[in-house]
């Protein structure tokens, strides 16, 4: 490693070398300008003034260039702003020389010579300073014969970044041969030497005519329909299709334009990007002790990751899944210096929860622990009751007893007019939130959303496994439909809702369009299946507790806007008494249900145990 003195010496040597070369360029340009002006017959008096005039111009150029920083520019990465800066550096001594000559009579050097000199200096200095950048540009003939021919969908900022990166790195074996873009103004134009050859409707013909090996979609903000059409066309003609990372990820350094990834189900379903008030979320979490239940699950683990980025004082993770907690903890401690502690415990264990709260002293609780599989909870209502109902009550009681600031209960759209045991247990949790809102000092709120893409045991995970096994793909009913969120989107909105939560409030997300499960299966088969191995869809029939269409807003509920346009507050007249509801839960816990059937009925009765607020 160079010492400070050696480093300064190196910088000085580079400056001197660049300045000397610029000096020679100016003298040569001035001489050439004289030859051009006088048609190679330069008068003697002009030649007499040439050394001093060229020297003054060169001194001015080097001085202005030093002030404008052209000798500190990394020209191998230069762009338009650097070229404009160089043009200003040339313009200043040119303008000064021109102005001085206006007041000299007779003029030993014609005014036109100064202007010609400026143009020649700019062309020469721009050429040699940009030579490192120009040397990185790779013409089509420089790619190896094995390079894959790439067609880029989208000739915007992301697309041109992708083309430039592959041109600068031909060893990556991708050769951009064309863009397609629906903007007619770009047609037949060139971007980094690569032509815009057509629009999306020309995709099938262009793939064959240009011998395309791969298609890259470089439109991060593209509507799902656009992506679906492009993917469908590519699959029909058996050409691989990839997605380019969004511009924000590229600019932040999270990804390179060349990090092409496979198209995901989330791309095909598509939703408008979720915008959260990051500063508000930081204000709600920073410096606080946070406890997350169900931390090893899909929602809980993503909550842990996102909360950790908001700089909590401590993060406590609770779950009964010892292996899952260990894996999550290993990931988190590798990327953060914050205090992180895991607790292996069940929310249904009141005594254990008391010890956890006593040691952790949390200020904010995210309650995501729950049994969630509808048909399994129909078979095991006792487990659903113990974890989803008793466990929730245990946590809420500990939160009040320990004076927590805020409790966020993760609910589900299945809690709306529930027809399943699982949905009814989640509805009881919502009712506890509303009941506590009337009397607790701790702020209780609930967040209700639908299915999470890619969560453990979700329909997407099931379809993926079945497709990889060669099928068949099982769909319960051809008319069944669900709302979907990505896990990252769901969690970011949970934290956002928690940031502006009001006492006893229930929030619901803008879930977008409802997606047919059969349609989802067919999209995934087209995306992940093999054209020469058709995959069959079989219908297995509805399972206990399932309904064809989920409901987001229940009977008697109305929606109100919140500071985030993607989050809505639910207003209703339900006003259960906390003491009565808690007592009913404890009575059932003590053995108030004689059979599984009786327990199912009791859970549904709890979910409807409300009285009119009036």
XYZ file of C-alpha atoms in Angstrom:
614
model
C 0.000 0.000 0.000
C 1.330 3.467 -0.911
C 2.247 5.864 1.859
C 0.698 9.329 1.993
C 3.845 10.915 0.546
C 4.047 8.316 -2.226
C 0.386 8.838 -3.020
C 0.815 12.621 -3.329
C 3.874 12.096 -5.528
C 1.901 9.777 -7.810
C -0.962 12.280 -8.128
C 1.494 15.088 -8.896
C 3.275 13.011 -11.532
C -0.019 12.203 -13.240
C -1.025 15.885 -13.223
C 2.316 16.972 -14.700
C 2.120 14.320 -17.423
C -1.452 15.286 -18.344
C -0.643 19.014 -18.290
C 2.424 18.546 -20.525
C 0.363 16.557 -23.023
C -2.325 19.264 -23.014
C 0.388 21.858 -23.569
C 1.643 19.990 -26.638
C -1.923 19.611 -27.932
C -2.524 23.366 -27.643
C 0.708 24.247 -29.481
C -0.102 21.744 -32.221
C -3.712 22.945 -32.492
C -2.633 26.595 -32.667
C -0.129 25.833 -35.431
C -2.707 23.818 -37.362
C -5.237 26.642 -36.951
C -2.725 29.087 -38.514
C -2.147 26.712 -41.436
C -5.884 26.309 -41.990
C -6.575 30.052 -41.730
C -3.842 31.111 -44.151
C -4.091 28.060 -46.411
C -0.569 26.920 -45.383
C 0.921 30.339 -46.223
C 1.292 31.828 -42.717
C 2.638 35.427 -42.527
C 5.925 35.989 -40.674
C 4.410 38.322 -38.060
C 1.836 35.648 -37.144
C 4.629 33.113 -36.746
C 6.458 35.570 -34.504
C 3.433 35.841 -32.240
C 2.699 32.111 -32.353
C 4.925 30.883 -29.413
C 3.686 33.506 -26.951
C 0.044 33.293 -28.054
C -0.029 29.491 -27.911
C 1.764 29.546 -24.562
C -0.733 31.961 -23.029
C -3.639 29.904 -24.376
C -2.081 26.704 -23.008
C -1.477 28.308 -19.590
C -5.085 29.468 -19.481
C -6.374 26.060 -20.502
C -4.324 24.247 -17.840
C -5.268 26.770 -15.140
C -8.983 26.639 -15.922
C -8.814 22.852 -16.265
C -7.260 22.617 -12.810
C -9.993 24.834 -11.352
C -12.738 22.854 -13.118
C -11.265 19.517 -11.995
C -10.580 17.889 -15.372
C -7.267 16.583 -14.035
C -9.132 14.824 -11.199
C -11.693 13.193 -13.474
C -11.692 9.397 -13.824
C -12.003 9.479 -17.601
C -12.460 5.722 -17.916
C -15.935 6.295 -16.385
C -16.574 9.664 -18.037
C -19.982 10.667 -19.304
C -21.816 13.657 -20.721
C -21.257 15.896 -17.635
C -17.476 15.374 -17.929
C -17.489 16.255 -21.642
C -19.511 19.409 -20.884
C -16.978 20.298 -18.184
C -14.154 19.888 -20.711
C -16.003 22.083 -23.213
C -16.269 24.837 -20.581
C -12.549 24.468 -19.896
C -11.832 25.084 -23.592
C -14.399 27.868 -23.911
C -12.900 30.093 -21.183
C -9.371 30.622 -22.649
C -10.882 30.792 -26.141
C -13.271 33.547 -25.094
C -10.529 35.449 -23.230
C -8.142 35.225 -26.211
C -10.882 36.347 -28.571
C -11.732 39.304 -26.316
C -8.105 40.411 -25.943
C -7.529 40.355 -29.707
C -10.555 42.591 -30.251
C -8.618 45.448 -28.646
C -5.316 44.881 -30.472
C -4.705 46.684 -33.756
C -3.251 45.611 -36.020
C -3.989 42.007 -35.059
C -0.954 39.717 -35.344
C -3.255 36.686 -34.906
C -6.677 36.665 -36.679
C -9.778 36.158 -34.509
C -10.707 33.076 -36.523
C -7.439 31.393 -35.507
C -8.468 31.530 -31.834
C -11.845 29.996 -32.618
C -10.311 27.262 -34.790
C -7.759 26.565 -32.050
C -10.548 26.134 -29.485
C -12.365 23.613 -31.679
C -9.187 21.663 -32.407
C -8.144 21.645 -28.725
C -11.562 20.351 -27.694
C -11.557 17.556 -30.288
C -8.006 16.486 -29.471
C -8.276 16.609 -25.661
C -11.709 14.951 -25.657
C -10.363 12.136 -27.836
C -7.351 11.323 -25.725
C -9.035 11.860 -22.358
C -11.975 9.663 -23.373
C -9.705 6.995 -24.866
C -9.906 4.763 -21.717
C -13.688 4.853 -21.976
C -13.692 4.358 -25.746
C -11.347 1.399 -25.424
C -13.925 -0.357 -23.214
C -16.606 -0.135 -25.893
C -16.881 -3.448 -27.653
C -18.072 -3.526 -31.265
C -20.141 -6.507 -32.352
C -17.194 -8.001 -34.174
C -15.236 -8.210 -30.891
C -17.602 -10.726 -29.290
C -16.744 -14.386 -29.448
C -18.754 -16.658 -31.694
C -20.228 -18.369 -28.605
C -21.713 -15.130 -27.195
C -25.492 -15.319 -26.786
C -27.458 -12.858 -28.911
C -29.558 -10.688 -26.576
C -32.710 -8.737 -27.426
C -33.550 -6.065 -24.853
C -37.190 -5.113 -24.229
C -37.134 -1.418 -23.313
C -34.731 1.203 -24.679
C -34.975 3.442 -21.609
C -32.454 4.118 -18.857
C -32.360 0.544 -17.543
C -32.055 -0.950 -21.023
C -29.210 1.299 -22.072
C -27.355 0.564 -18.818
C -27.656 -3.152 -19.570
C -26.384 -2.760 -23.132
C -23.455 -0.626 -22.036
C -22.424 -3.082 -19.317
C -22.435 -6.050 -21.687
C -20.490 -4.027 -24.272
C -17.910 -3.172 -21.604
C -17.649 -6.798 -20.474
C -17.792 -9.109 -23.520
C -16.449 -11.940 -21.379
C -19.967 -12.276 -19.931
C -20.995 -13.899 -23.211
C -24.022 -11.697 -23.952
C -24.093 -9.582 -27.104
C -26.888 -6.969 -27.312
C -28.081 -6.993 -30.937
C -31.267 -4.949 -30.662
C -33.824 -3.106 -28.577
C -37.583 -3.222 -28.879
C -39.619 -0.324 -27.533
C -43.220 0.818 -27.965
C -42.184 4.482 -28.249
C -42.338 5.209 -32.025
C -39.855 8.100 -31.590
C -37.118 5.584 -30.713
C -37.693 3.309 -33.696
C -34.657 2.966 -35.995
C -32.532 4.987 -33.574
C -29.383 3.561 -31.995
C -28.567 3.330 -28.282
C -24.849 2.719 -27.657
C -24.633 1.545 -31.239
C -27.454 -0.998 -30.781
C -30.509 -0.352 -33.008
C -34.114 -0.089 -31.845
C -35.559 -2.667 -34.238
C -39.264 -2.696 -33.427
C -42.024 -2.761 -30.819
C -43.365 -5.528 -28.585
C -45.752 -6.766 -31.263
C -42.718 -7.473 -33.467
C -41.112 -9.716 -30.829
C -41.878 -13.123 -32.419
C -40.632 -12.087 -35.864
C -37.526 -10.357 -34.509
C -36.480 -13.371 -32.427
C -36.393 -15.509 -35.541
C -34.923 -12.903 -37.909
C -32.127 -11.818 -35.570
C -31.356 -15.295 -34.228
C -32.042 -14.266 -30.616
C -30.827 -16.608 -27.867
C -32.303 -14.678 -24.919
C -34.726 -11.835 -24.240
C -34.166 -9.422 -21.343
C -37.056 -7.329 -20.022
C -35.594 -3.972 -18.976
C -38.781 -2.143 -17.980
C -38.859 -2.190 -14.147
C -42.150 -0.259 -14.042
C -43.844 -2.403 -16.682
C -47.442 -3.403 -16.058
C -47.977 -7.112 -15.301
C -49.801 -7.488 -18.617
C -46.694 -6.344 -20.500
C -44.520 -8.887 -18.707
C -47.089 -11.650 -19.167
C -47.310 -10.973 -22.914
C -43.532 -10.963 -23.348
C -43.135 -14.147 -21.304
C -45.946 -15.891 -23.188
C -44.430 -15.017 -26.576
C -40.957 -16.180 -25.511
C -42.321 -19.413 -24.088
C -44.313 -20.060 -27.267
C -41.161 -19.818 -29.399
C -38.977 -21.504 -26.747
C -36.638 -18.572 -26.072
C -35.441 -17.904 -22.486
C -36.609 -14.620 -20.929
C -35.006 -12.805 -18.001
C -35.732 -9.714 -15.910
C -33.297 -6.821 -15.403
C -33.001 -5.356 -11.846
C -34.795 -2.069 -11.272
C -32.906 1.206 -11.664
C -33.181 1.981 -7.928
C -31.384 -1.266 -7.021
C -28.707 -0.543 -9.616
C -28.122 3.028 -8.423
C -28.043 1.941 -4.767
C -25.393 -0.666 -5.557
C -27.608 -3.626 -4.581
C -27.407 -5.059 -8.095
C -25.765 -4.625 -11.478
C -27.790 -4.204 -14.673
C -26.264 -7.493 -15.850
C -27.686 -9.436 -12.876
C -30.408 -10.980 -15.005
C -32.860 -13.052 -13.010
C -35.624 -15.449 -13.872
C -39.181 -14.171 -14.126
C -41.081 -14.844 -10.906
C -44.742 -15.367 -10.116
C -44.728 -11.932 -8.478
C -43.697 -10.413 -11.829
C -46.603 -12.107 -13.565
C -49.178 -11.184 -10.928
C -47.723 -7.716 -10.542
C -48.734 -4.859 -8.279
C -47.918 -1.190 -8.210
C -44.794 -0.532 -6.113
C -45.564 0.088 -2.448
C -44.269 3.343 -1.052
C -43.834 3.621 2.693
C -42.826 6.609 4.783
C -39.401 5.350 5.790
C -38.693 8.239 8.155
C -41.971 7.603 9.994
C -41.129 3.905 10.333
C -37.653 4.715 11.643
C -39.138 7.114 14.173
C -41.499 4.396 15.395
C -38.802 1.707 15.812
C -35.404 3.366 16.347
C -34.054 2.916 19.858
C -36.966 0.655 20.921
C -36.903 -2.914 22.229
C -38.957 -5.009 19.818
C -40.414 -8.499 20.319
C -41.639 -10.562 17.354
C -43.634 -13.748 17.860
C -43.736 -16.411 15.182
C -40.313 -15.093 14.180
C -39.228 -18.145 12.185
C -42.265 -18.006 9.897
C -42.358 -16.182 6.574
C -43.944 -13.014 7.948
C -42.041 -13.098 11.244
C -38.641 -13.571 9.616
C -39.202 -10.736 7.138
C -40.446 -8.573 10.010
C -37.190 -9.270 11.813
C -35.129 -8.305 8.774
C -37.007 -5.078 8.097
C -37.250 -4.034 11.751
C -33.518 -4.553 12.152
C -32.892 -2.013 9.369
C -34.856 0.548 11.410
C -32.225 0.508 14.190
C -34.044 -0.927 17.227
C -32.255 -0.954 20.577
C -32.838 -4.721 20.797
C -34.661 -7.356 18.761
C -36.205 -10.385 20.499
C -37.407 -13.333 18.416
C -39.882 -15.842 19.839
C -41.020 -19.117 18.298
C -41.367 -22.823 19.049
C -39.370 -23.686 15.914
C -35.853 -24.073 17.302
C -34.213 -24.841 13.949
C -35.937 -21.963 12.219
C -34.929 -19.527 14.961
C -31.327 -20.698 14.812
C -31.170 -20.209 11.042
C -32.751 -16.743 11.252
C -30.497 -15.657 14.114
C -27.423 -16.786 12.165
C -28.486 -14.654 9.207
C -29.305 -11.561 11.243
C -26.202 -11.418 13.448
C -24.047 -11.676 10.351
C -25.475 -8.424 8.979
C -26.067 -6.376 12.144
C -24.393 -5.315 15.341
C -27.685 -4.794 17.170
C -28.619 -6.861 20.235
C -30.562 -9.917 19.048
C -31.927 -12.634 21.320
C -34.009 -15.698 20.559
C -36.646 -17.237 22.821
C -37.848 -20.798 22.274
C -41.349 -20.645 23.686
C -45.013 -21.119 22.851
C -47.406 -18.198 23.122
C -49.849 -20.567 24.822
C -47.445 -20.966 27.790
C -48.412 -18.107 30.131
C -45.658 -18.703 32.658
C -42.949 -18.837 30.007
C -44.242 -15.642 28.371
C -44.079 -13.903 31.746
C -40.385 -14.749 32.053
C -39.701 -13.612 28.480
C -41.380 -10.246 29.038
C -39.612 -9.827 32.367
C -36.170 -10.256 30.827
C -36.707 -8.726 27.367
C -38.739 -5.728 28.608
C -40.110 -5.088 25.099
C -41.689 -1.778 24.140
C -43.209 -2.882 20.830
C -44.738 -6.290 20.053
C -45.444 -7.697 16.591
C -47.639 -10.760 17.086
C -47.331 -13.003 14.013
C -47.381 -16.417 15.711
C -50.341 -18.498 14.544
C -51.478 -21.723 12.974
C -52.626 -20.719 9.495
C -53.555 -23.770 7.379
C -57.334 -23.690 7.121
C -58.079 -27.372 6.503
C -55.680 -28.537 9.241
C -57.254 -26.251 11.818
C -60.657 -27.694 10.924
C -59.268 -31.065 11.997
C -57.440 -29.704 15.052
C -59.554 -26.895 16.523
C -57.967 -27.463 19.943
C -54.536 -26.455 18.605
C -56.021 -23.496 16.761
C -57.713 -22.358 19.962
C -54.623 -22.832 22.160
C -52.252 -20.911 19.876
C -54.389 -18.455 17.926
C -56.831 -17.521 20.701
C -55.315 -18.333 24.096
C -51.825 -17.426 22.910
C -53.051 -14.048 21.665
C -54.854 -13.347 24.942
C -51.733 -14.336 26.907
C -49.593 -11.921 24.931
C -52.080 -9.082 25.215
C -52.317 -9.544 28.987
C -48.522 -9.528 29.328
C -48.328 -6.437 27.124
C -50.713 -4.579 29.438
C -49.026 -5.883 32.565
C -45.585 -4.753 31.345
C -46.722 -1.402 29.972
C -45.785 -1.887 26.328
C -46.150 1.117 24.055
C -47.658 -0.676 21.080
C -48.932 -4.123 20.050
C -49.495 -5.030 16.394
C -51.619 -8.121 15.740
C -51.157 -9.763 12.318
C -54.594 -10.878 11.091
C -55.965 -12.253 7.824
C -58.780 -11.695 5.345
C -60.128 -15.071 6.505
C -61.189 -13.289 9.709
C -63.880 -11.441 7.729
C -67.270 -13.115 8.197
C -65.304 -16.271 9.105
C -66.440 -19.668 7.851
C -63.369 -21.583 9.068
C -61.934 -22.289 12.506
C -58.707 -20.574 11.534
C -60.544 -17.460 10.321
C -62.708 -17.426 13.474
C -59.638 -17.578 15.754
C -58.132 -14.613 13.927
C -61.438 -12.745 14.234
C -61.296 -13.284 17.986
C -57.856 -11.663 17.966
C -59.285 -8.646 16.133
C -62.108 -8.410 18.655
C -59.589 -8.449 21.504
C -57.788 -5.555 19.834
C -61.016 -3.571 19.539
C -62.019 -4.387 23.106
C -58.674 -3.326 24.545
C -58.833 -0.132 22.519
C -61.561 1.087 24.859
C -59.598 0.687 28.097
C -55.886 -0.155 27.673
C -52.989 2.284 27.980
C -50.992 0.187 25.528
C -51.899 0.958 21.905
C -53.369 -2.171 20.301
C -53.957 -2.445 16.572
C -54.507 -5.213 14.012
C -53.395 -5.509 10.390
C -55.460 -7.651 8.027
C -54.173 -8.942 4.675
C -54.492 -11.874 2.293
C -52.236 -14.598 0.985
C -48.477 -14.052 0.950
C -46.554 -15.104 -2.143
C -43.898 -17.665 -1.429
C -44.721 -18.170 2.235
C -44.154 -21.635 3.639
C -46.977 -23.946 2.577
C -48.620 -21.326 0.344
C -50.339 -22.250 -2.900
C -47.388 -20.828 -4.866
C -44.927 -23.040 -2.987
C -47.185 -26.041 -3.513
C -47.559 -25.381 -7.244
C -43.786 -24.883 -7.591
C -43.091 -28.252 -5.972
C -45.721 -30.031 -8.085
C -44.397 -28.498 -11.324
C -40.811 -29.466 -10.459
C -42.043 -33.021 -9.868
C -43.654 -33.056 -13.307
C -47.245 -32.618 -12.127
C -50.069 -32.882 -11.860
C -50.892 -29.488 -10.337
C -53.812 -29.703 -7.920
C -56.457 -26.955 -7.892
C -59.352 -27.292 -5.490
C -61.975 -25.544 -7.648
C -61.854 -23.825 -11.086
C -63.552 -20.710 -9.689
C -61.435 -20.317 -6.541
C -59.621 -16.968 -6.308
C -57.412 -15.196 -3.793
C -55.663 -11.886 -3.131
C -51.865 -11.974 -3.018
C -49.086 -9.848 -1.560
C -45.348 -10.377 -1.601
C -43.918 -11.012 1.864
C -41.724 -7.894 1.602
C -44.705 -5.738 0.678
C -46.904 -7.185 3.408
C -44.313 -6.610 6.126
C -43.430 -3.088 4.997
C -47.120 -2.188 5.235
C -47.407 -3.849 8.657
C -44.604 -1.626 9.943
C -46.116 1.409 8.225
C -49.495 0.761 9.820
C -47.811 0.317 13.192
C -46.118 3.698 12.781
C -49.407 5.622 12.631
C -51.627 3.119 14.471
C -54.527 4.406 16.540
C -55.850 2.692 19.640
C -58.066 -0.313 18.905
C -57.868 0.142 15.142
C -57.912 -2.525 12.450
C -56.128 -1.822 9.177
C -56.376 -3.505 5.810
C -54.126 -3.237 2.774
C -55.001 -2.453 -0.806
C -54.781 -6.034 -2.037
C -55.051 -5.213 -5.731
C -56.886 -7.555 -8.091
C -58.175 -10.974 -7.114
C -56.262 -13.761 -8.879
C -57.932 -16.971 -9.991
C -56.088 -19.997 -8.591
C -56.503 -21.936 -11.832
C -55.155 -18.954 -13.792
C -52.224 -18.750 -11.366
C -51.499 -22.445 -11.894
C -51.501 -22.070 -15.680
C -49.185 -19.042 -15.514
C -46.762 -20.926 -13.291
C -46.843 -23.976 -15.573
C -46.008 -21.760 -18.566
C -43.292 -20.039 -16.559
C -41.637 -23.062 -14.972
C -42.814 -26.010 -17.024
C -41.048 -27.599 -19.971
C -42.743 -27.227 -23.401
C -42.076 -30.861 -24.346
C -43.521 -32.152 -21.065
C -47.104 -30.900 -20.608
C -48.286 -30.662 -17.019
C -51.860 -31.537 -16.166
C -54.167 -29.636 -13.802
C -56.437 -31.754 -11.609
C -59.352 -30.546 -9.477
C -59.456 -31.969 -5.960
C -62.544 -30.229 -4.569
C -62.906 -27.665 -1.802
C -61.483 -28.590 1.588
C -63.259 -27.990 4.907
C -63.351 -24.321 5.884
C -62.427 -22.990 2.432
C -64.515 -20.602 0.370
C -64.259 -19.755 -3.303
C -63.652 -16.019 -2.847
C -62.157 -14.218 0.117
C -63.831 -11.114 1.541
C -61.756 -8.119 2.603
C -64.404 -6.028 4.351
C -67.002 -7.578 6.626
C -70.657 -6.883 7.226
C -71.110 -3.503 8.867
C -67.522 -2.430 8.157
C -66.498 0.692 6.265
C -63.105 1.858 5.025
C -61.401 5.150 5.793
C -58.195 6.563 4.335
C -54.912 6.740 6.241
C -51.692 8.684 5.574
C -50.613 5.819 3.286
C -52.823 5.332 0.189
C -52.187 1.578 0.310
C -53.467 1.204 3.894
C -57.071 1.699 4.997
C -58.628 1.867 8.446
C -61.712 -0.251 9.123
C -64.634 1.374 10.927
C -67.376 -0.787 12.448
C -69.897 -0.719 15.265
C -68.478 -3.841 16.934
C -67.615 -3.014 20.518
C -67.031 -6.169 22.581
C -66.417 -5.933 26.296
C -62.892 -7.089 27.002
C -63.660 -8.598 30.384
C -66.520 -10.681 29.008
C -64.561 -11.853 25.962
C -61.471 -12.724 28.008
C -63.566 -14.621 30.544
C -65.247 -16.680 27.817
C -61.824 -17.599 26.397
C -60.505 -18.650 29.804
C -63.633 -20.672 30.499
C -63.168 -22.651 27.273
C -59.481 -23.036 28.099
C -60.397 -24.568 31.437
C -62.427 -27.253 29.673
C -65.614 -25.584 28.597
C -65.913 -27.599 25.358
C -66.787 -31.294 25.601
C -65.700 -32.337 22.072
C -63.926 -31.118 18.959
C -67.275 -30.302 17.371
C -68.311 -28.371 20.476
C -64.988 -26.515 20.439
C -65.484 -25.511 16.806
C -68.896 -24.160 17.686
C -67.519 -22.324 20.718
C -64.785 -20.676 18.626
C -67.320 -19.461 16.089
C -69.502 -18.143 18.899
C -66.514 -16.214 20.267
C -65.912 -14.702 16.836
C -69.464 -13.386 16.886
C -69.587 -12.335 20.552
C -70.081 -8.621 20.056
C -72.662 -6.145 21.164
C -73.894 -2.952 19.557
C -71.796 0.048 20.542
C -74.935 2.021 21.149
